[in-house]
Coordinates of C-alpha atoms and ligand atoms in Angstrom, one line a residue:
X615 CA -7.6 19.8 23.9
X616 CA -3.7 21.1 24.7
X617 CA -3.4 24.7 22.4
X618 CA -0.2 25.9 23.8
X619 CA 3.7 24.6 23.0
X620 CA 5.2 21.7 24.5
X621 CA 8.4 22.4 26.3
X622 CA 10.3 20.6 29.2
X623 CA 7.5 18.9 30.1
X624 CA 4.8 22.1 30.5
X625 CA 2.3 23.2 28.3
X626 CA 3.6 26.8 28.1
X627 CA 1.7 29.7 25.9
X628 CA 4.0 31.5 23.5
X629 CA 6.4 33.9 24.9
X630 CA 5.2 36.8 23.0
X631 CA 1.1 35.7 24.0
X632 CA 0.0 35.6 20.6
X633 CA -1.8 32.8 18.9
X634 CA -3.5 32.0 15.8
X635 CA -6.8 30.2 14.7
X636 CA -6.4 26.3 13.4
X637 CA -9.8 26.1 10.8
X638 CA -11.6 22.9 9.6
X639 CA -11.1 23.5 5.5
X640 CA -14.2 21.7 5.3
X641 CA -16.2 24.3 7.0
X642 CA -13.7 27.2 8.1
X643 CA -15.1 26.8 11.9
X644 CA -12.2 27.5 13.9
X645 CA -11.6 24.6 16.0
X646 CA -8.9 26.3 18.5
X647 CA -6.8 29.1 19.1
X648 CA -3.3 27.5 19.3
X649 CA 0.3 29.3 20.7
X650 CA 2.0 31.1 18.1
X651 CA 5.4 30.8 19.3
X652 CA 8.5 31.6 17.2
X653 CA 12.2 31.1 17.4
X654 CA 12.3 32.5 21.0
X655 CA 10.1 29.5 21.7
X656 CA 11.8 26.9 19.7
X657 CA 15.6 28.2 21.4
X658 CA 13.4 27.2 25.0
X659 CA 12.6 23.6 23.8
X660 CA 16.2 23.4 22.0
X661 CA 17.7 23.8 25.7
X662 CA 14.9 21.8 27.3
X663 CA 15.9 18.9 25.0
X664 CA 19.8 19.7 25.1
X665 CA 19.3 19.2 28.9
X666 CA 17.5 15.7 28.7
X667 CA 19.5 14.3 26.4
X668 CA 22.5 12.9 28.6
X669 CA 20.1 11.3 30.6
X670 CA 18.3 9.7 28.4
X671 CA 20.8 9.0 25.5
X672 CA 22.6 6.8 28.8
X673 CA 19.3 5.2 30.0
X674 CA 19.0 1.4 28.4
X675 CA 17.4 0.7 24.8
X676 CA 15.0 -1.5 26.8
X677 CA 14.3 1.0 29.4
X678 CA 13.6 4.1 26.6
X679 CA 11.6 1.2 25.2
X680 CA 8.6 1.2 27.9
X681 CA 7.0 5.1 27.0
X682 CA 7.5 5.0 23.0
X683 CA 5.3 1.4 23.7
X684 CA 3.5 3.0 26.2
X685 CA 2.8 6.0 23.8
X686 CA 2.1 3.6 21.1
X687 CA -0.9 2.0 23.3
X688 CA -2.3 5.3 24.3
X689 CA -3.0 6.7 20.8
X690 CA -4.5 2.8 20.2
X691 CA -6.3 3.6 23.0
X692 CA -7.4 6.9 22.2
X693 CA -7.8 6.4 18.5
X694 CA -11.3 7.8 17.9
X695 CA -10.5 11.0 19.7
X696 CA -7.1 11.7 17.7
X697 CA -8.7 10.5 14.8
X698 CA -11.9 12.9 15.0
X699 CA -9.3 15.7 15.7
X700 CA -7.1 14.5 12.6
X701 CA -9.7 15.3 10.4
X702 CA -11.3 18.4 11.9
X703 CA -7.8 20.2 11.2
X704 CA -6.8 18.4 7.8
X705 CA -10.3 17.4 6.0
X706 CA -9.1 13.7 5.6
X707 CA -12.3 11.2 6.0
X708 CA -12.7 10.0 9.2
X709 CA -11.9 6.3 8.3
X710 CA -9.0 7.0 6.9
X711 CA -7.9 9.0 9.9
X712 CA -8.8 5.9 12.0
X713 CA -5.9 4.3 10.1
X714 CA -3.4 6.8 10.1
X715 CA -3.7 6.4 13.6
X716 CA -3.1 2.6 13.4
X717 CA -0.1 3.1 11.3
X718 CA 1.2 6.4 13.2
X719 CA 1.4 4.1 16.6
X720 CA 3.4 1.3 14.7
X721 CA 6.0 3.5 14.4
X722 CA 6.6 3.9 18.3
X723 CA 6.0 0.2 18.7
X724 CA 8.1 -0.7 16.1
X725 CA 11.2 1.6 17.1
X726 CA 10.3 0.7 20.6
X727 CA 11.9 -3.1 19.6
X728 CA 14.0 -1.8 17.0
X729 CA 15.8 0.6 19.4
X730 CA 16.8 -2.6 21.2
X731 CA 19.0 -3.8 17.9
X732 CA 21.1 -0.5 17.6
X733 CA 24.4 -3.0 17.6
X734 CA 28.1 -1.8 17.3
X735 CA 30.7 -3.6 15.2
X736 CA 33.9 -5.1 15.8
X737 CA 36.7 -5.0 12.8
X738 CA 39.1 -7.5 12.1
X739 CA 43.1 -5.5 12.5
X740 CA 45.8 -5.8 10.3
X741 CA 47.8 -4.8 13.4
X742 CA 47.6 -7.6 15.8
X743 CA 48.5 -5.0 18.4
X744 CA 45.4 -3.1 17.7
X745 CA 41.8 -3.5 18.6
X746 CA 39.0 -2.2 16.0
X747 CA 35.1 -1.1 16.9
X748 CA 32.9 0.9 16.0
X749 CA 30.0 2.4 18.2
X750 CA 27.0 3.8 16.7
X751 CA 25.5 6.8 19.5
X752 CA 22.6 8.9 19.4
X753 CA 23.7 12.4 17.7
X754 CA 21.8 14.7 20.4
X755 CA 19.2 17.0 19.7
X756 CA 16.7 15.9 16.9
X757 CA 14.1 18.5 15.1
X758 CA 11.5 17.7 13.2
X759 CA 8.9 20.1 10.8
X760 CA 6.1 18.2 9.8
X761 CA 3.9 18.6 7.3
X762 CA -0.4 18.8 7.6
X763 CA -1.1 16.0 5.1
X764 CA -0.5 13.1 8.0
X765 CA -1.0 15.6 11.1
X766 CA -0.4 12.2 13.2
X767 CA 1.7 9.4 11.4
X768 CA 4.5 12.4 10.5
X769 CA 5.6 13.1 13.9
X770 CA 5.4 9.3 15.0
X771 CA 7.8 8.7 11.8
X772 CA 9.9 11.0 13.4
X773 CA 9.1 10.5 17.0
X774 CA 9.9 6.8 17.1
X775 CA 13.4 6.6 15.4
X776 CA 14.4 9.4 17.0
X777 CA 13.7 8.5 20.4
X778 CA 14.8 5.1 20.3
X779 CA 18.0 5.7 19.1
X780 CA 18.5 8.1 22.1
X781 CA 18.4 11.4 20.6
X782 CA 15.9 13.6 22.1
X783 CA 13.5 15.9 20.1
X784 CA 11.7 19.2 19.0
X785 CA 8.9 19.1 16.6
X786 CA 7.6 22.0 14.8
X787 CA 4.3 20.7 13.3
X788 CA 2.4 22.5 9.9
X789 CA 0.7 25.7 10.9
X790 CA -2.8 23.7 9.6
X791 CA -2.6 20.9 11.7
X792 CA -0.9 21.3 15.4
X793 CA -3.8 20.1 17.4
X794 CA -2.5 16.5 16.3
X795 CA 1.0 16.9 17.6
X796 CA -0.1 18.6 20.9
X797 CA -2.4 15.2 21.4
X798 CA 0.4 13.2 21.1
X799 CA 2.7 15.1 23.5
X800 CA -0.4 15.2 25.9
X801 CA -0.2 11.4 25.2
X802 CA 3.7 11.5 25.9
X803 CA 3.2 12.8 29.7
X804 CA 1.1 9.9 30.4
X805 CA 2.8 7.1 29.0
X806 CA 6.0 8.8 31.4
X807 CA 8.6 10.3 28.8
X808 CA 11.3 12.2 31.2
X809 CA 10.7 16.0 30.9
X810 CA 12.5 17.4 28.1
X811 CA 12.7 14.9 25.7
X812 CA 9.7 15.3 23.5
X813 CA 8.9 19.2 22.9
X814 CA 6.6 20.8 20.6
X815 CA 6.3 24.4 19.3
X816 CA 3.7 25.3 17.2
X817 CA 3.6 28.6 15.4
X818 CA 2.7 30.4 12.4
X819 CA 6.7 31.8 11.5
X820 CA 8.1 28.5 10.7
X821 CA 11.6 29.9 9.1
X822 CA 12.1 31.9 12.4
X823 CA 11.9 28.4 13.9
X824 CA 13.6 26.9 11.3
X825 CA 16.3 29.2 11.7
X826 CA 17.2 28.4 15.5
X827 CA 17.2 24.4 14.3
X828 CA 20.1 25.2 12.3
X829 CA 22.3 28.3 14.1
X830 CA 24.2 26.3 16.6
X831 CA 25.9 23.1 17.4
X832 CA 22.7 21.9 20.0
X833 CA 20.8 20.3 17.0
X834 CA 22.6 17.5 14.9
X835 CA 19.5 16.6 12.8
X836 CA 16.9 18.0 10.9
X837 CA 14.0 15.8 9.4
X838 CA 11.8 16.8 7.5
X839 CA 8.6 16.4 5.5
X840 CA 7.1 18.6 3.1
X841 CA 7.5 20.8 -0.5
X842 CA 10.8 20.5 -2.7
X843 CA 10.9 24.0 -2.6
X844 CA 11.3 24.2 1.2
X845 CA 13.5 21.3 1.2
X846 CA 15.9 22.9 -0.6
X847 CA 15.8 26.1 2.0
X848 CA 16.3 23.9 4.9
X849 CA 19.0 22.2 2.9
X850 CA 21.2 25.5 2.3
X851 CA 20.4 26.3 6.4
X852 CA 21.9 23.2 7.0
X853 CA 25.4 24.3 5.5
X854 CA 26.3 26.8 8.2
X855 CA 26.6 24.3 11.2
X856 CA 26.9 21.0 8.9
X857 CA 23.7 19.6 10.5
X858 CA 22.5 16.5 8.9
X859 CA 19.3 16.6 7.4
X860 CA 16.4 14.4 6.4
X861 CA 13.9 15.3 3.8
X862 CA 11.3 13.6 2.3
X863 CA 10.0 16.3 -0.5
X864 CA 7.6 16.0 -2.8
X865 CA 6.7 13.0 -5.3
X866 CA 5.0 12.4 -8.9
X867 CA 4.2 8.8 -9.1
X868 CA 3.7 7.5 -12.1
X869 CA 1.4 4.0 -12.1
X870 CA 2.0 1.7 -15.1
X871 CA -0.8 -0.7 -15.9
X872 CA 0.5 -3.2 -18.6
X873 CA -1.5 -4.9 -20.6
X874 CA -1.2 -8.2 -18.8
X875 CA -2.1 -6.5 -15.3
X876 CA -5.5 -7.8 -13.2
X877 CA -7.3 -4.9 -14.3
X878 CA -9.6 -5.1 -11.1
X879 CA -6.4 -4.9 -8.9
X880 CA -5.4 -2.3 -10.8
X881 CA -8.3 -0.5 -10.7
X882 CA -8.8 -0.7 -6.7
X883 CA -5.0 0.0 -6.1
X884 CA -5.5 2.9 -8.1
X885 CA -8.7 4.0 -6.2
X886 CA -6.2 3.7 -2.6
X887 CA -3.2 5.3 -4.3
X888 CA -5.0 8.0 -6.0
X889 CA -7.9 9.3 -3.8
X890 CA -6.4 8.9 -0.2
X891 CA -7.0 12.0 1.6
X892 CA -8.1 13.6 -1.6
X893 CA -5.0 13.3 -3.5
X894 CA -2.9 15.3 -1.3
X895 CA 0.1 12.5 -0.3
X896 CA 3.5 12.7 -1.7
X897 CA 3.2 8.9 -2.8
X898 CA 0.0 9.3 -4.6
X899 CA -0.5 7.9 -8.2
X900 CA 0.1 11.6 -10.3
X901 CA 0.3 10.1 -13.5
X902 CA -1.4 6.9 -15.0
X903 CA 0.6 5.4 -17.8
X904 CA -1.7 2.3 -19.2
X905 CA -0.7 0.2 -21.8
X906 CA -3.1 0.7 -24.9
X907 CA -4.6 -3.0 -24.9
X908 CA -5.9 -2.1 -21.5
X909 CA -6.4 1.4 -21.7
X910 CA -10.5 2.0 -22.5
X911 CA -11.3 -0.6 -20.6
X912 CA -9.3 0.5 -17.9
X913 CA -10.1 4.0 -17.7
X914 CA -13.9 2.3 -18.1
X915 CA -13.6 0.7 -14.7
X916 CA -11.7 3.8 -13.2
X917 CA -14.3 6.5 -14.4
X918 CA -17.2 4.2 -12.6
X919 CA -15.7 3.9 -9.4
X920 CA -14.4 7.5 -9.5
X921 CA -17.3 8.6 -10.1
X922 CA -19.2 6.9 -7.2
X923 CA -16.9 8.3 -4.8
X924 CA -18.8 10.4 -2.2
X925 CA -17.6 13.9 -1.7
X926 CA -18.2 15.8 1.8
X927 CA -16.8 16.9 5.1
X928 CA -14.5 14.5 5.9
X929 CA -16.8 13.7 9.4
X930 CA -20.1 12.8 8.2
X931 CA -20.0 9.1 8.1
X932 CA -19.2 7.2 4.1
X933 CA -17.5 10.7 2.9
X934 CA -14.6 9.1 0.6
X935 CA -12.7 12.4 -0.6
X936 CA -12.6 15.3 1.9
X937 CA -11.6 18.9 1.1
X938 CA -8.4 20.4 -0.3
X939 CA -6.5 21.7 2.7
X940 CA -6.6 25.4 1.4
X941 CA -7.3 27.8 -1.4
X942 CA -4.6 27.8 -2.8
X943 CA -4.7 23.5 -3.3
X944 CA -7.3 23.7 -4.7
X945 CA -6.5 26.5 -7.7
X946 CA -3.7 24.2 -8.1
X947 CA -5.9 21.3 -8.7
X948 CA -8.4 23.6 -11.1
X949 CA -5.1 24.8 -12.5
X950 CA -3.8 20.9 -14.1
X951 CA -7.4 20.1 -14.9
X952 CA -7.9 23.6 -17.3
X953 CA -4.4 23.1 -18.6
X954 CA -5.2 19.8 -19.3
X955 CA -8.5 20.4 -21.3
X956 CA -7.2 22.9 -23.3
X957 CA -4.5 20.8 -24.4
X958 CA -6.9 18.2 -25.9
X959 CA -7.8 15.8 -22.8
X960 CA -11.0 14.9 -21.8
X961 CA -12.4 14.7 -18.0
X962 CA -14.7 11.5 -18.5
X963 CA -15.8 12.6 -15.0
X964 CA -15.8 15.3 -12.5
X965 CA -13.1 18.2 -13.9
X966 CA -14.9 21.2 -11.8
X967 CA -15.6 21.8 -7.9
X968 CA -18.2 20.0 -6.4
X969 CA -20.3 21.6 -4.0
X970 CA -21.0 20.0 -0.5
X971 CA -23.9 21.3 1.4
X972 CA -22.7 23.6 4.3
X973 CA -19.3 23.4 3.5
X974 CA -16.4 25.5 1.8
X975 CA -16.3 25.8 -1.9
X976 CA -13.0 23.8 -1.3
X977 CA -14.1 20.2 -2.6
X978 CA -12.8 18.9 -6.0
X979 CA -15.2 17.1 -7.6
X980 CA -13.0 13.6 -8.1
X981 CA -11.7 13.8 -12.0
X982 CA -10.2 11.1 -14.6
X983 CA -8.8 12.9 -17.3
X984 CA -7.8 11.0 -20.7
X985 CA -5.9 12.0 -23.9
X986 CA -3.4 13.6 -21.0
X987 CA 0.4 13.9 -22.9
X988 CA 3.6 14.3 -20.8
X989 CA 4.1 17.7 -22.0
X990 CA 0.5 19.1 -19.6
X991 CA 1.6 20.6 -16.5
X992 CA -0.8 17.0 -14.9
X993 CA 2.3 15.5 -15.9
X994 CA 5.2 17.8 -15.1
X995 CA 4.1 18.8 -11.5
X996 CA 2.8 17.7 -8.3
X997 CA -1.0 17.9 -8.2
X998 CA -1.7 16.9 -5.2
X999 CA -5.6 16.9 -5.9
X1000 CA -8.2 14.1 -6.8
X1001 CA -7.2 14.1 -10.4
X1002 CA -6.6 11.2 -12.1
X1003 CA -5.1 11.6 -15.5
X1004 CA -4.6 9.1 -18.1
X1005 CA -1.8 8.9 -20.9
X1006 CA -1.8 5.7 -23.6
X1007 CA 1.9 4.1 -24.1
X1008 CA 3.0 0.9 -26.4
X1009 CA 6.0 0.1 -24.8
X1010 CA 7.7 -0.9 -22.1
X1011 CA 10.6 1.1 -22.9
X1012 CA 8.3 4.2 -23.3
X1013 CA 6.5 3.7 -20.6
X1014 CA 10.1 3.6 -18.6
X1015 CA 10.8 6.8 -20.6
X1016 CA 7.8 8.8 -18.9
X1017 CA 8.2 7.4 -15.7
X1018 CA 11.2 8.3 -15.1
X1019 CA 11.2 11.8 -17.0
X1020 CA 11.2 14.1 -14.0
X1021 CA 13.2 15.5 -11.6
X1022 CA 10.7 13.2 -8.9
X1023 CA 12.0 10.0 -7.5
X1024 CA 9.7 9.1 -4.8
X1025 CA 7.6 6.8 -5.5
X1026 CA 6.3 4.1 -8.3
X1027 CA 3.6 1.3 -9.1
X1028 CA 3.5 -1.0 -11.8
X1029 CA 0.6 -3.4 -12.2
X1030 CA 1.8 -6.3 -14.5
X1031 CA 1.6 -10.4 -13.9
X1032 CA 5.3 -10.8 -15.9
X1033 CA 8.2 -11.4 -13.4
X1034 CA 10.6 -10.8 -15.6
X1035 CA 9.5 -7.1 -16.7
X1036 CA 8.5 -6.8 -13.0
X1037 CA 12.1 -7.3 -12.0
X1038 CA 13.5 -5.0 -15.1
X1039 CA 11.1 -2.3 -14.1
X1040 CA 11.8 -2.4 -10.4
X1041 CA 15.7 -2.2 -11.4
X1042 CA 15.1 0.8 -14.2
X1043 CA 12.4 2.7 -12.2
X1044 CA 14.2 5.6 -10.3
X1045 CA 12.1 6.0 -7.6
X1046 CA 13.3 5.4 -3.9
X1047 CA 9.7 3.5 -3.1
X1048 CA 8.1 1.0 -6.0
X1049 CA 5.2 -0.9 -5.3
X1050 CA 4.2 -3.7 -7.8
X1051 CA 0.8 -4.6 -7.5
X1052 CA 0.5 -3.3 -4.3
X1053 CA -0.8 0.5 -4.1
X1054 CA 0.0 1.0 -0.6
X1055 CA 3.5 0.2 -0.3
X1056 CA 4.4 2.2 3.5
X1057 CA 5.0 0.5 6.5
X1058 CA 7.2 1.0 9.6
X1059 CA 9.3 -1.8 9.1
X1060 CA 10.7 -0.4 5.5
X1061 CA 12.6 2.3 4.3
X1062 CA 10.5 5.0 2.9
X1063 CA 12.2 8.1 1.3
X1064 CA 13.5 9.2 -2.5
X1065 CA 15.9 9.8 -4.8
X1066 CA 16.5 13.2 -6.9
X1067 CA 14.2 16.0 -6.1
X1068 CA 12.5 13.8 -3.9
X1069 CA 14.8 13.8 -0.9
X1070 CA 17.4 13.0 1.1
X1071 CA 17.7 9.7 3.8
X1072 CA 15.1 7.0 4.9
X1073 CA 12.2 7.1 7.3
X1074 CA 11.0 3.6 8.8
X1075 CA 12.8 0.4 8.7
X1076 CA 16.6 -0.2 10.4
X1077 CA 17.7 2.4 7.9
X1078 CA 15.1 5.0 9.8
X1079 CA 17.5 4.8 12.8
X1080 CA 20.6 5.1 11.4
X1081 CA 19.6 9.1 10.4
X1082 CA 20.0 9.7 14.4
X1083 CA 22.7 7.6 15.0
X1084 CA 26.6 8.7 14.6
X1085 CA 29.3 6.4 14.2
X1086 CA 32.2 6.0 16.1
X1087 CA 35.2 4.4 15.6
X1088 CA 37.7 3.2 18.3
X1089 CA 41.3 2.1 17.7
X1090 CA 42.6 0.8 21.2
X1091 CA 46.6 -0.3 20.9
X1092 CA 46.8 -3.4 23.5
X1093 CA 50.4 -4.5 22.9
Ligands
ADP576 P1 3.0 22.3 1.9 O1 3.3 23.1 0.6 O2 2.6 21.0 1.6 O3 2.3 23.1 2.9 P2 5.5 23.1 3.1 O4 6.8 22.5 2.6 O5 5.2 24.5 2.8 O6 4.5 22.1 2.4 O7 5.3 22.8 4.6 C1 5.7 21.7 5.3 C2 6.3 22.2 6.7 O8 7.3 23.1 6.4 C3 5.2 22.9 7.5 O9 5.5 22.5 8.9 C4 5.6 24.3 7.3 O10 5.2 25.2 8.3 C5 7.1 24.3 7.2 N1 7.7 25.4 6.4 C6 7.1 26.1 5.4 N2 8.0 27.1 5.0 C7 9.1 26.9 5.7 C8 10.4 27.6 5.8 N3 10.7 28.6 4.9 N4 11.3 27.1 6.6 C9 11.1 26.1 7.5 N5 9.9 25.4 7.5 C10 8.9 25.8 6.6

């Protein structure tokens, strides 16, 4: 297992020698002592990837195509391992680790071919003299923070794009999970990246790292992924040397079941959107909206499979709902449950901690909560916790109303078997992402991102390239 930073093609300890513990929050066993490296760390693999960049930005799409593929095999390869790893440092359940591998590694294949498609333009001249293109180039150095939620997939998201486009890249992954990211640039030597090109420093002082991403001209892009609040930091940092950023921030999804929706699809899509590594995505379900024809019966159905969900470390085989990363996720959780019941709503199961035999006190006990208004803090905030809470509507129109009350645009589900209101709702819903009838709406080949609070720019799809790319435009006089 690699512990230290990542840079020019070494695995280098932090300059100062310190390092800090990475913990299982299932079981607070420290799993490694990891390089705590800081700015002076992240300037090293600034200049290691300013130095690799010419020669990489001018080798062919098809030729920068062979080690993101490569890279893309190797974590197939080595699935089980990253996966294990994924959930020691996060908590997630080990099967759904296994597919954020899966998915993580379709980014690099998938920017691998798209890579090949990064086309210029040509533009029609008024002046027949004249001669009109417009080249689209790789904008040079690329950073990345990434967030612990997706230790794996959120540096591949980053990773692939990036790479493809020809920028090369320094990735400064969460403080909880940087065993992930060192695997994959342990991956990236083998499957023969040039030196310099992919860099990682890990560290505890991520603004002093932060900081050096956004004091020069060496850096032209920032992505990140993580908390509104920390978006908008990164955001003002970006002013000083006008670097582009990316930021996907945080989310609070509302799901709208009407009353014409397949309530076991529902139901099910609720289960994957809701209790996928314990709550804790920025596209899970926050708020359930259900239609009041449907609503017992609904919350019926969601209380029995909630409540059969089985708690534990996220590594003993059939756990379902893994820890919250850290203490202070779960007092949050606790938090929108207590506000909640004192406001009038009912948990119809779970509501307190659960307790898992040899583990941290840091489980959740999986909750649906009914009788929930849009004025409890469930409904105003983020959870990001197994909590499920349920608020009755009539209307379409009020349903829209609710949904779209927050500052969050991220994203949206609607469950409903009427086209028409499916396409109104899709058109009215402002939410970067909406999935209708589908709970799991993320895939490389789309643009994932938000709108308002949510975030700035696009991750996956065509669009996910066009963050690293710059345009140029060429007037050529020829007569
Ligand atoms: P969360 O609350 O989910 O942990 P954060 O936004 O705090 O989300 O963290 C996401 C990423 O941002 C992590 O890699 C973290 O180290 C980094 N980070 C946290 N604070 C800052 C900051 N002030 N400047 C730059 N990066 C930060």
């Amino acid at each position: 297992m690699q512990t230290s930073c990542f840079i020019d093609g070494k695995f280098v300890p932090a300059r100062s020698g310190n390092t800090f513990a990475v913990r299982n929050p299932a079981t607070d066993a420290t799993i490694a002592q990891v390089a705590d490296g800081n700015g002076t760390d992240a300037r090293a693999a600034i200049e290691a990837a300013s130095r690799a960049f010419p020669a990489w930005k001018n080798l062919a799409a098809i030729e920068r195509a062979k080690p993101l593929r490569k890279l893309s095999e190797l974590m197939l390869r080595d699935a089980e391992r990253l996966a294990d790893l994924c959930s020691q440092e996060c908590g997630k359940p080990l099967a759904e680790a296994r597919v954020e591998v899966a998915y993580a590694a379709s980014f690099l294949e998938w920017y691998a071919e798209e890579g090949k498609r990064v086309y210029g333009e040509t533009i029609p001249a008024s002046d027949p003299g004249k001669r009109l293109f417009v080249l689209r180039q790789p904008s040079g150095v690329a950073a990345a923070i990434t967030p612990w939620n997706f230790p794996i997939a959120m540096v591949t998201r980053k990773m692939g794009p990036a790479l493809a486009a020809g920028c090369t890249q320094v990735v400064k992954p969460a403080e909880q999970t940087p065993l992930s990211a060192l695997a994959i640039a342990e991956l990236s030597v083998e499957a023969g990246f040039p030196t310099g090109v992919f860099n990682v420093v890990t560290g505890l002082d991520a603004p002093s790292i932060a900081d050096t991403f956004f004091d020069g001209l060496t850096v032209r892009h920032v992505s990140f992924t993580g908390s509104t609040e920390v978006g908008r930091i990164l955001l003002e940092k970006s002013a000083a040397n006008v670097v582009r950023v990316s930021l996907e921030l945080g989310g609070h999804a509302p799901f709208i079941v009407f009353d014409d929706a397949d309530l076991d699809k529902a139901v099910v899509g609720a289960m994957a959107s809701k209790f996928r590594n314990a709550g804790q995505t920025c596209v899970c379900a926050n708020r359930f909206l259900v239609q009041r024809g449907v609503h017992d019966e609904f919350v019926k159905r969601l209380t029995t499979a909630v409540a059969a969900l089985k708690v534990g470390d996220g590594r003993t085989p059939g756990t379902q709902v893994g820890p919250l990363v850290d203490d202070a996720g779960l007092r949050k959780a606790e938090a929108h449950v207590a506000d909640a019941v004192a406001h009038g709503a009912r948990a119809t199961t779970g509501g307190a901690r659960a307790t898992v035999t040899g583990c941290t006190d840091r489980f959740m006990a999986p909750t649906v909560l009914t009788g929930v208004t849009p004025a409890m803090l469930c409904f105003r905030e983020e959870t990001f916790g197994p909590i499920a809470p349920v608020c009755a509507f009539d209307t379409e129109t009020e349903a829209l109303e609710i949904a779209n009350g927050t500052p969050y645009g991220l994203a949206a589900y609607l469950f409903t078997a009427d086209g028409a209101r499916i396409m109104r709702m899709a058109e009215a819903l402002q939410y970067g992402i909406v999935g209708v009838n589908d709970a799991l709406p993320a895939t490389a080949q789309a643009p994932f991102g938000g709108v308002k609070h949510s975030g700035l720019g696009r991750e996956g799809g065509h669009q996910g390239i066009e963050e690293y790319l710059d345009l140029k435009y060429v007037s050529w006089r020829i007569s």
